[in-house]
Coordinates of C-alpha atoms in Angstrom, one line a residue:
M1 CA 70.3 154.1 109.0
D2 CA 72.9 154.3 111.8
Y3 CA 74.5 157.7 110.9
M4 CA 77.3 157.3 113.4
K5 CA 78.8 154.5 111.3
L6 CA 79.7 157.2 108.8
Q7 CA 81.9 159.0 111.2
N8 CA 85.6 158.6 110.4
G9 CA 87.3 160.6 113.2
S10 CA 87.0 164.2 112.2
D11 CA 85.2 163.7 108.9
I12 CA 82.5 161.6 107.3
R13 CA 83.1 158.7 104.9
G14 CA 81.0 156.0 103.3
V15 CA 80.2 154.1 100.2
A16 CA 78.9 156.2 97.4
L17 CA 78.9 153.8 94.4
E18 CA 78.3 150.1 93.9
G19 CA 81.1 148.1 92.3
I20 CA 83.0 146.4 95.1
E21 CA 81.6 143.2 96.4
G22 CA 80.1 143.4 99.9
Q23 CA 80.2 147.2 100.0
H24 CA 76.8 148.7 99.6
V25 CA 75.9 152.3 99.2
N26 CA 75.2 154.2 102.4
L27 CA 75.9 157.7 101.2
T28 CA 72.4 157.8 99.5
E29 CA 70.7 160.9 98.3
E30 CA 68.5 160.9 101.5
V31 CA 71.6 160.5 103.7
C32 CA 73.5 163.3 102.0
R33 CA 70.6 165.7 102.1
N34 CA 70.2 165.0 105.8
I35 CA 73.9 165.6 106.4
G36 CA 73.6 168.9 104.6
R37 CA 70.7 169.8 106.9
G38 CA 72.7 168.7 109.9
F39 CA 75.6 170.9 108.9
A40 CA 73.3 173.8 108.5
L41 CA 71.9 173.3 112.0
W42 CA 75.4 173.0 113.4
L43 CA 76.6 176.1 111.6
K44 CA 73.6 178.2 112.6
E45 CA 74.3 177.3 116.2
K46 CA 78.1 177.9 115.8
T47 CA 77.7 181.3 114.1
G48 CA 74.7 182.5 116.1
K49 CA 73.3 183.9 112.8
A50 CA 69.6 183.6 111.9
A51 CA 70.2 184.6 108.3
G52 CA 73.0 185.3 105.7
I53 CA 75.1 182.3 106.5
R54 CA 77.5 181.7 103.6
V55 CA 78.9 178.3 102.7
A56 CA 81.2 177.1 99.8
V57 CA 81.4 173.5 98.6
G58 CA 84.2 171.8 96.6
R59 CA 84.9 168.3 95.5
D60 CA 87.8 166.1 94.2
S61 CA 87.7 164.0 91.1
R62 CA 85.7 161.1 92.4
L63 CA 83.0 159.7 90.1
S64 CA 80.3 160.3 92.7
G65 CA 81.4 163.8 93.5
E66 CA 78.9 165.8 91.3
A67 CA 75.9 163.9 92.7
L68 CA 76.9 164.3 96.3
C69 CA 77.6 168.0 95.7
S70 CA 74.2 168.5 94.1
W71 CA 72.4 166.8 97.0
I72 CA 74.2 168.5 99.9
C73 CA 74.0 171.9 98.2
D74 CA 70.3 171.6 97.6
A75 CA 69.8 170.5 101.3
M76 CA 71.8 173.5 102.6
V77 CA 69.9 175.9 100.4
A78 CA 66.6 174.5 101.7
A79 CA 67.9 175.0 105.2
G80 CA 68.5 178.7 104.6
L81 CA 72.2 178.8 103.7
D82 CA 73.7 180.9 100.8
V83 CA 75.8 178.3 99.0
T84 CA 78.5 178.7 96.4
D85 CA 79.6 175.6 94.4
F86 CA 83.3 175.8 93.6
G87 CA 83.4 172.6 91.6
M88 CA 86.8 170.9 91.5
A89 CA 88.9 172.0 94.4
S90 CA 91.4 170.7 97.0
T91 CA 90.7 170.2 100.7
P92 CA 93.2 172.8 101.9
A93 CA 91.8 175.4 99.4
M94 CA 88.3 174.9 101.0
F95 CA 89.7 175.9 104.4
M96 CA 91.5 178.9 102.9
A97 CA 88.2 180.1 101.5
T98 CA 87.1 180.8 105.2
V99 CA 90.1 183.1 105.9
T100 CA 91.0 184.7 102.6
E101 CA 90.0 188.4 102.2
G102 CA 87.1 188.7 99.8
Y103 CA 85.8 185.2 100.5
A104 CA 85.6 184.6 104.3
Y105 CA 82.9 182.0 104.2
D106 CA 81.2 181.0 107.5
G107 CA 81.8 177.4 106.6
T108 CA 82.9 175.1 103.8
V109 CA 82.4 171.5 102.7
M110 CA 84.9 169.4 100.9
I111 CA 83.6 166.2 99.2
T112 CA 86.4 163.6 99.3
A113 CA 87.5 160.3 100.7
S114 CA 91.2 161.0 100.3
H115 CA 93.0 158.0 98.9
L116 CA 90.3 155.4 99.4
P117 CA 89.0 153.4 96.4
F118 CA 86.8 154.8 93.7
N119 CA 83.5 153.7 95.3
R120 CA 84.1 155.7 98.5
N121 CA 83.4 159.3 99.2
G122 CA 82.7 161.6 102.1
F123 CA 82.6 165.1 103.6
K124 CA 85.1 167.3 105.4
F125 CA 84.0 170.5 107.0
F126 CA 85.8 173.8 107.9
T127 CA 85.3 177.1 109.6
A128 CA 87.8 179.9 110.1
G129 CA 88.8 178.0 113.2
G130 CA 90.0 175.0 111.2
G131 CA 88.7 171.6 110.5
L132 CA 86.0 170.2 112.7
E133 CA 86.7 168.0 115.6
K134 CA 85.2 164.5 116.3
G135 CA 82.6 166.0 118.6
D136 CA 81.4 168.4 115.9
I137 CA 81.0 165.5 113.4
K138 CA 79.1 163.6 116.0
Q139 CA 76.7 166.5 116.5
I140 CA 76.2 167.0 112.7
L141 CA 75.4 163.3 112.3
T142 CA 73.0 163.5 115.3
Y143 CA 71.2 166.3 113.6
A144 CA 71.2 164.4 110.4
A145 CA 69.5 161.4 112.1
G146 CA 66.8 163.6 113.5
E147 CA 64.1 165.8 111.9
E148 CA 65.0 169.2 113.3
T149 CA 65.1 172.1 110.8
T150 CA 66.8 175.5 111.0
G151 CA 63.5 177.4 110.6
M152 CA 65.2 179.8 108.2
P153 CA 63.7 180.7 104.7
A154 CA 65.5 179.1 101.7
G155 CA 68.9 180.5 100.8
S156 CA 70.6 180.7 97.4
L157 CA 72.9 178.6 95.2
T158 CA 75.5 180.2 92.9
S159 CA 78.6 178.9 91.1
G160 CA 82.0 180.3 91.9
S161 CA 85.7 179.5 91.9
F162 CA 88.6 179.8 94.3
M163 CA 91.4 177.6 93.0
D164 CA 93.0 180.4 91.0
T165 CA 93.1 182.6 94.1
Y166 CA 94.5 179.8 96.2
A167 CA 97.2 178.9 93.6
K168 CA 98.2 182.6 93.4
I169 CA 98.6 182.6 97.2
L170 CA 101.1 179.7 96.9
A171 CA 102.9 181.2 93.9
D172 CA 103.2 184.6 95.6
K173 CA 104.7 183.0 98.7
I174 CA 107.5 181.5 96.6
R175 CA 108.1 184.8 94.8
A176 CA 108.2 186.7 98.1
A177 CA 110.6 184.2 99.7
T178 CA 113.0 184.2 96.7
G179 CA 112.7 187.8 95.6
E180 CA 112.2 186.7 92.0
E181 CA 109.2 186.8 89.6
K182 CA 110.2 183.5 88.1
P183 CA 112.4 181.7 90.6
L184 CA 111.9 178.2 89.1
E185 CA 113.3 179.2 85.7
G186 CA 115.9 176.6 84.6
F187 CA 114.3 173.8 86.8
R188 CA 112.6 170.7 85.4
I189 CA 109.8 169.8 87.9
V190 CA 107.3 166.9 87.3
V191 CA 104.0 166.3 89.0
D192 CA 102.0 163.1 89.3
A193 CA 98.5 164.0 90.4
G194 CA 97.2 160.5 90.1
N195 CA 94.1 161.8 88.3
G196 CA 93.0 163.5 91.6
A197 CA 92.5 167.2 92.2
G198 CA 96.2 168.2 92.3
G199 CA 96.8 168.8 88.6
F200 CA 96.2 172.5 89.1
Y201 CA 99.6 172.9 90.6
V202 CA 101.3 172.5 87.2
D203 CA 99.5 175.2 85.3
K204 CA 98.6 177.6 88.1
V205 CA 101.8 177.5 90.3
L206 CA 104.8 175.9 88.6
K207 CA 104.5 177.3 85.0
P208 CA 103.9 180.9 86.1
L209 CA 107.0 180.6 88.2
G210 CA 109.1 179.5 85.2
A211 CA 109.4 175.8 85.7
N212 CA 109.6 173.3 82.9
T213 CA 106.9 170.7 83.7
D214 CA 107.3 168.4 80.7
G215 CA 107.1 164.8 81.8
S216 CA 104.3 165.4 84.4
R217 CA 101.7 162.6 84.6
Y218 CA 98.1 161.9 85.3
L219 CA 97.1 165.6 85.7
D220 CA 93.5 165.2 84.3
P221 CA 90.9 164.5 86.9
D222 CA 89.5 160.9 86.6
G223 CA 87.7 159.4 89.6
S224 CA 88.2 155.9 88.3
F225 CA 91.9 156.3 89.1
P226 CA 93.0 154.3 86.0
N227 CA 96.8 154.6 86.6
H228 CA 97.3 154.3 90.3
I229 CA 95.8 155.3 93.6
P230 CA 96.7 158.9 94.4
N231 CA 98.6 158.3 97.6
P232 CA 102.2 159.1 98.5
E233 CA 102.3 156.0 100.6
D234 CA 101.3 153.7 97.8
K235 CA 104.2 151.7 96.3
K236 CA 102.9 151.9 92.7
A237 CA 102.3 155.6 93.0
M238 CA 105.9 156.3 94.2
E239 CA 107.3 154.1 91.5
A240 CA 105.4 156.1 88.9
I241 CA 106.7 159.5 90.1
T242 CA 110.2 158.1 90.5
E243 CA 110.1 156.8 86.9
A244 CA 109.0 160.2 85.7
V245 CA 111.9 161.9 87.5
R246 CA 114.5 159.6 86.0
E247 CA 112.9 159.6 82.5
V248 CA 113.3 163.4 82.1
K249 CA 116.2 163.9 84.6
A250 CA 114.0 166.2 86.7
D251 CA 115.2 168.4 89.5
L252 CA 112.2 167.3 91.6
G253 CA 109.2 165.1 91.4
I254 CA 106.0 165.9 93.2
I255 CA 103.1 163.5 94.1
F256 CA 99.8 164.5 95.7
D257 CA 97.0 162.4 97.2
T258 CA 93.4 162.8 95.8
D259 CA 92.4 165.9 97.6
V260 CA 95.9 167.4 98.0
D261 CA 96.1 167.5 101.8
R262 CA 99.1 165.2 101.5
A263 CA 102.2 165.1 99.3
G264 CA 105.4 163.2 98.7
A265 CA 108.4 164.0 96.5
V266 CA 111.3 162.4 94.6
L267 CA 114.7 164.1 94.6
S268 CA 116.9 164.5 91.5
D269 CA 118.9 161.4 92.4
G270 CA 115.7 159.3 92.3
S271 CA 115.4 158.9 96.0
E272 CA 112.0 159.0 97.6
L273 CA 111.1 161.9 99.9
N274 CA 108.4 160.6 102.1
R275 CA 107.8 159.3 105.6
N276 CA 110.8 160.0 107.9
R277 CA 112.8 161.6 105.1
I278 CA 110.2 164.4 104.3
I279 CA 109.8 165.0 108.0
A280 CA 113.6 165.4 108.3
M281 CA 113.8 167.8 105.4
L282 CA 110.9 170.0 106.6
S283 CA 112.4 169.9 110.1
A284 CA 115.8 171.1 108.8
I285 CA 114.1 174.0 107.0
L286 CA 112.1 175.1 110.0
L287 CA 114.9 174.7 112.5
R288 CA 116.9 177.1 110.4
E289 CA 114.0 179.5 110.4
H290 CA 112.9 178.9 114.0
P291 CA 115.9 177.6 116.1
G292 CA 114.9 175.2 118.9
T293 CA 111.3 174.7 117.8
T294 CA 109.5 171.5 118.6
I295 CA 108.5 169.1 115.8
V296 CA 105.4 167.0 116.6
T297 CA 105.2 163.7 114.8
D298 CA 103.1 160.5 115.0
S299 CA 104.2 157.5 117.0
I300 CA 106.0 155.4 114.3
T301 CA 108.8 157.8 113.4
S302 CA 112.3 156.4 113.5
T303 CA 115.1 156.7 116.1
G304 CA 117.3 158.2 113.4
L305 CA 114.8 161.0 112.8
A306 CA 114.7 161.8 116.5
K307 CA 118.5 162.0 116.5
F308 CA 118.5 164.2 113.4
I309 CA 116.1 166.7 114.9
Q310 CA 118.0 166.8 118.1
N311 CA 121.3 167.3 116.3
K312 CA 119.7 170.2 114.4
G313 CA 118.9 171.9 117.7
G314 CA 115.2 171.0 117.8
V315 CA 112.9 169.0 120.0
H316 CA 111.2 165.9 118.7
H317 CA 107.9 165.2 120.3
R318 CA 106.5 161.9 119.2
F319 CA 102.8 161.6 119.7
K320 CA 99.8 159.6 118.6
R321 CA 98.8 158.5 115.0
G322 CA 96.1 160.6 113.4
Y323 CA 96.7 163.9 111.7
R324 CA 94.2 165.7 114.0
N325 CA 96.0 164.3 117.0
V326 CA 99.5 165.6 116.0
I327 CA 98.0 169.0 114.9
N328 CA 96.1 169.4 118.2
E329 CA 99.1 168.4 120.2
S330 CA 101.3 171.0 118.4
I331 CA 98.6 173.6 119.1
R332 CA 98.5 172.6 122.7
L333 CA 102.2 172.9 123.1
N334 CA 102.1 176.4 121.6
G335 CA 99.4 177.3 124.0
L336 CA 101.7 176.3 126.9
G337 CA 104.4 178.6 125.5
Q338 CA 106.5 175.8 123.8
D339 CA 107.1 176.9 120.2
S340 CA 106.1 174.2 117.8
Q341 CA 106.2 175.1 114.1
L342 CA 105.3 171.7 112.5
A343 CA 102.9 168.9 113.2
I344 CA 103.4 166.0 110.7
E345 CA 102.5 162.3 110.3
T346 CA 104.6 159.8 108.4
S347 CA 101.6 159.5 106.0
G348 CA 102.5 162.9 104.6
H349 CA 99.9 165.0 106.5
G350 CA 101.9 168.1 107.5
A351 CA 100.6 171.3 109.1
F352 CA 102.6 174.4 109.8
K353 CA 102.1 177.0 112.5
E354 CA 102.7 179.7 109.8
N355 CA 99.8 178.3 107.7
Y356 CA 96.9 178.0 110.2
F357 CA 98.0 174.5 111.2
L358 CA 96.3 173.4 107.9
D359 CA 97.4 170.0 106.6
D360 CA 98.2 171.0 103.1
G361 CA 100.2 168.9 100.6
A362 CA 100.6 171.9 98.2
Y363 CA 102.0 174.0 101.0
I364 CA 104.6 171.4 101.8
V365 CA 105.6 171.3 98.2
T366 CA 105.7 175.1 98.2
K367 CA 108.2 175.1 101.1
L368 CA 110.4 172.5 99.2
L369 CA 110.3 174.7 96.0
I370 CA 111.5 177.8 98.0
E371 CA 114.4 175.7 99.3
L372 CA 115.2 174.3 95.8
A373 CA 115.4 177.9 94.4
R374 CA 117.4 179.2 97.4
G375 CA 119.8 176.2 97.2
K376 CA 120.7 177.0 93.6
K377 CA 121.6 180.6 94.7
E378 CA 123.5 179.6 97.8
G379 CA 125.2 176.4 96.5
Y380 CA 123.4 173.6 98.2
T381 CA 120.9 170.9 97.2
L382 CA 117.8 169.5 98.8
E383 CA 119.6 166.2 99.1
S384 CA 122.3 167.9 101.3
L385 CA 119.7 168.9 103.9
I386 CA 119.1 165.4 105.0
A387 CA 122.6 164.0 104.3
T388 CA 123.1 163.2 108.1
L389 CA 119.8 161.5 108.6
E390 CA 120.4 157.9 109.8
E391 CA 117.9 155.6 108.2
P392 CA 117.0 152.1 109.4
A393 CA 118.4 149.1 107.6
E394 CA 115.0 147.5 107.7
S395 CA 111.5 148.6 108.4
V396 CA 108.3 146.4 108.3
E397 CA 104.7 146.7 109.4
F398 CA 102.2 144.0 110.2
R399 CA 98.5 144.8 110.5
M400 CA 97.0 142.1 112.8
N401 CA 93.2 141.7 112.7
I402 CA 91.4 141.4 116.0
L403 CA 88.7 138.7 115.5
L404 CA 86.1 140.2 117.7
E405 CA 83.3 142.7 117.2
E406 CA 84.1 144.5 120.4
F407 CA 87.8 144.7 119.6
K408 CA 89.1 147.6 121.7
P409 CA 89.1 145.9 125.2
Y410 CA 90.9 142.9 123.7
G411 CA 93.4 145.0 121.9
Q412 CA 94.1 147.1 124.9
Q413 CA 94.6 143.9 127.0
V414 CA 97.3 142.7 124.5
I415 CA 99.1 146.1 124.8
D416 CA 98.9 146.2 128.6
E417 CA 100.2 142.7 128.9
L418 CA 103.0 143.3 126.4
M419 CA 104.1 146.3 128.4
A420 CA 104.4 144.2 131.5
Y421 CA 106.2 141.5 129.6
A422 CA 108.7 143.9 128.1
E423 CA 109.8 145.1 131.5
K424 CA 111.1 141.6 132.3
Q425 CA 112.9 140.9 129.0
A426 CA 116.7 141.1 128.7
G427 CA 117.8 143.6 126.2
W428 CA 114.4 145.3 126.0
S429 CA 113.6 148.8 127.4
L430 CA 110.4 150.7 127.3
A431 CA 110.7 153.9 125.3
P432 CA 110.3 157.1 127.4
S433 CA 107.6 159.7 126.6
N434 CA 105.5 157.3 124.6
F435 CA 101.9 158.4 124.1
E436 CA 100.4 155.5 122.0
G437 CA 100.5 151.7 122.5
V438 CA 103.8 150.2 123.7
R439 CA 107.1 151.1 122.1
V440 CA 110.2 149.1 123.0
N441 CA 113.8 149.6 122.2
L442 CA 116.0 146.5 121.7
D443 CA 119.7 146.4 122.1
A444 CA 122.2 145.0 119.5
E445 CA 122.0 141.5 120.7
H446 CA 118.2 141.4 120.5
G447 CA 117.6 143.1 117.1
N448 CA 119.2 146.5 117.3
G449 CA 116.1 148.5 116.8
W450 CA 112.5 149.0 118.1
F451 CA 108.9 148.0 117.8
L452 CA 105.6 149.7 118.4
L453 CA 102.4 147.9 118.9
R454 CA 99.3 150.1 119.0
L455 CA 95.5 149.9 118.6
S456 CA 94.1 151.3 115.3
L457 CA 92.1 154.5 115.7
H458 CA 89.0 153.1 113.9
D459 CA 89.5 149.5 112.8
P460 CA 89.8 146.1 114.6
L461 CA 93.5 146.1 114.1
L462 CA 96.7 146.0 116.1
P463 CA 99.4 147.5 113.8
L464 CA 102.9 146.4 114.6
N465 CA 105.9 148.5 113.3
I466 CA 109.4 147.1 113.5
E467 CA 112.6 148.9 112.6
S468 CA 116.2 147.7 112.9
N469 CA 119.5 149.4 112.2
S470 CA 121.0 146.0 111.2
V471 CA 120.3 143.8 108.2
G472 CA 118.4 140.8 109.6
G473 CA 117.4 142.7 112.7
A474 CA 113.7 143.0 111.9
K475 CA 113.4 139.2 111.7
K476 CA 115.3 138.9 115.0
I477 CA 112.9 141.4 116.7
A478 CA 109.9 139.5 115.2
R479 CA 111.2 136.3 116.7
E480 CA 111.6 138.0 120.1
L481 CA 107.9 138.9 119.9
A482 CA 106.5 135.8 118.3
S483 CA 106.1 133.6 121.3
F484 CA 104.2 136.4 123.2
I485 CA 101.9 137.2 120.3
A486 CA 101.1 133.6 119.5
G487 CA 99.4 133.3 122.8
Y488 CA 96.4 135.4 121.7
D489 CA 93.9 133.3 119.7
K490 CA 91.7 136.3 118.8
L491 CA 94.6 138.0 117.0
D492 CA 95.4 137.1 113.4
A493 CA 99.2 137.2 113.6
Q494 CA 99.9 134.7 110.8
K495 CA 102.0 137.0 108.7
L496 CA 104.2 138.1 111.6
L497 CA 104.7 134.5 112.7
E498 CA 105.6 133.4 109.2
F499 CA 108.1 136.3 108.9
A500 CA 109.7 135.3 112.2
K501 CA 110.4 131.7 111.1

C-alpha cells in the first residue's frame, strides 16, 4: 500500500466502498487503523504530552462513515488517546471543538470526502491552530506506513455531542448582531442540505430564530445522495434550491455541501448567489465593517469582481486555487500588517479573520442572515448589496487532460510557452500580479475579456477559464487560443477546439 496516494493536499481521501467500476477500496480497515495510529503519533509529538491526549471524531452522512469512524477510533484508543465519538457532525464544528470553552480537544478528526461520489471518503484533522497543512498529512501517512507506536497505555472511548453547542454559537451571533431574540421572524428561509450533514441548520439555528423553513429539502442524512450531489457548484443542486425558493416565494434559499464547509444561496428574486456573486456580497459586508480591507480570492475570479471590490474601497488580492492557499495567503498578509478579513474561493470555501480563518459554510450563511435581518430594519435588500457588480456576458471552463503519467513538467511547459506567446500577440496583455498559471487580458477586438490557463493542484489537467464581457466573445477568445493549444499532442483539447470552430 502506497499511503502517499491517499494524500489530497491538506487532507486524506480514498475509496471506501465498491460500486464504481475501476475504483477499488483503498481505505480498508487496516489502512484506517494505521492512519489512526499515525495521527496519534503526530499528535503526541505536536502536544508534547505522554498521557491525557483528548481527541473528538465526527462524520458526515456517507454510507462508509460509521465503519471508518469505528476503525479510527479503536486505533487511536489503542494508541493511548482519550477519544469522544460525536457521531454526525460538520467539518467546521470539528475545528470549533478544539477552541470552545468546555471542550478544547487537543485534536479532532472529521470523516468526509466533501462533495465527492458516495463511494469516496476520507479524513480531515484539526488542532486549535486550525486545519493541518500538507506537510502534517505527509507525516501522518509516513507514520501510518511504518510500525512505530506511541508506547502509551490504552486510552478510552466515549460518546458525546457538539452540534447543539456549535449551532447555538451561530444563533447567538445573529442575536447579538441584531439585538433581537427572534430576528428572523417574518422571513421564509429554505435549506437544501442535499442529504449531507447540513440539515441541523434548520432545526437548531433558523427555527429558534423565528424563521419559517417550510419548503426546505433533503434535510435527512443519506449517504447515497439520492436527490443530487451536495455541492453549491453542481448545476442540478443549484436548480433544486432555486426551485424551492420560487415554489414557496422564500426570502432566501441556502445550500450546503456534504460536510458544511461550503455554502451557496439563492436570493428572493431567484438569482443564484455563488462564485463571484457571493464573494462580492461578503466583500460588501466586510468593507462596510472594515473599510479598506484586503479580500483574498482564488485565481479565476472575474474582472468585474475586482472592480467591485475596488469601488467599495477594498483591495482585491487574486491568488492561487485551493482553499488552504487563499487562507494561508490572507494569514500571511495579516502577518505583514495588511488587514485581510476574508479569504474565499469561487467554489464557496470562505474563511473570515473574525472566525479563526475557518472555512465554514454555516458561518457564511450566518453573515448573510444578519444582513437580511438588518436590511429589513434599515430598508435595503441583499440584492441591493451587489447591484453594481458587473458580471461577464459569458463564462466557460475547459478541463484539458494531460496524457502523460509525469504530467507536471509538460503542463508547466505549456504554460511557460503560452506566456511567451502572449507577449507577442496583438490585443493581448499579461495580467499583473498573477500568482498562478498565465492570465491574459484581451481587448475588445480580440474577445473583450480574459483567459487563465493553470495546472491543476493534484490531477493531470490544465484547466482553462475564459470570460468575456461581450456575447460571442468567449468563442472569439477560444479561437485566438486554438492554434497555439493544437500544437500540443499530449494535451486533450478536443472540447476547446470544437467550441472554437
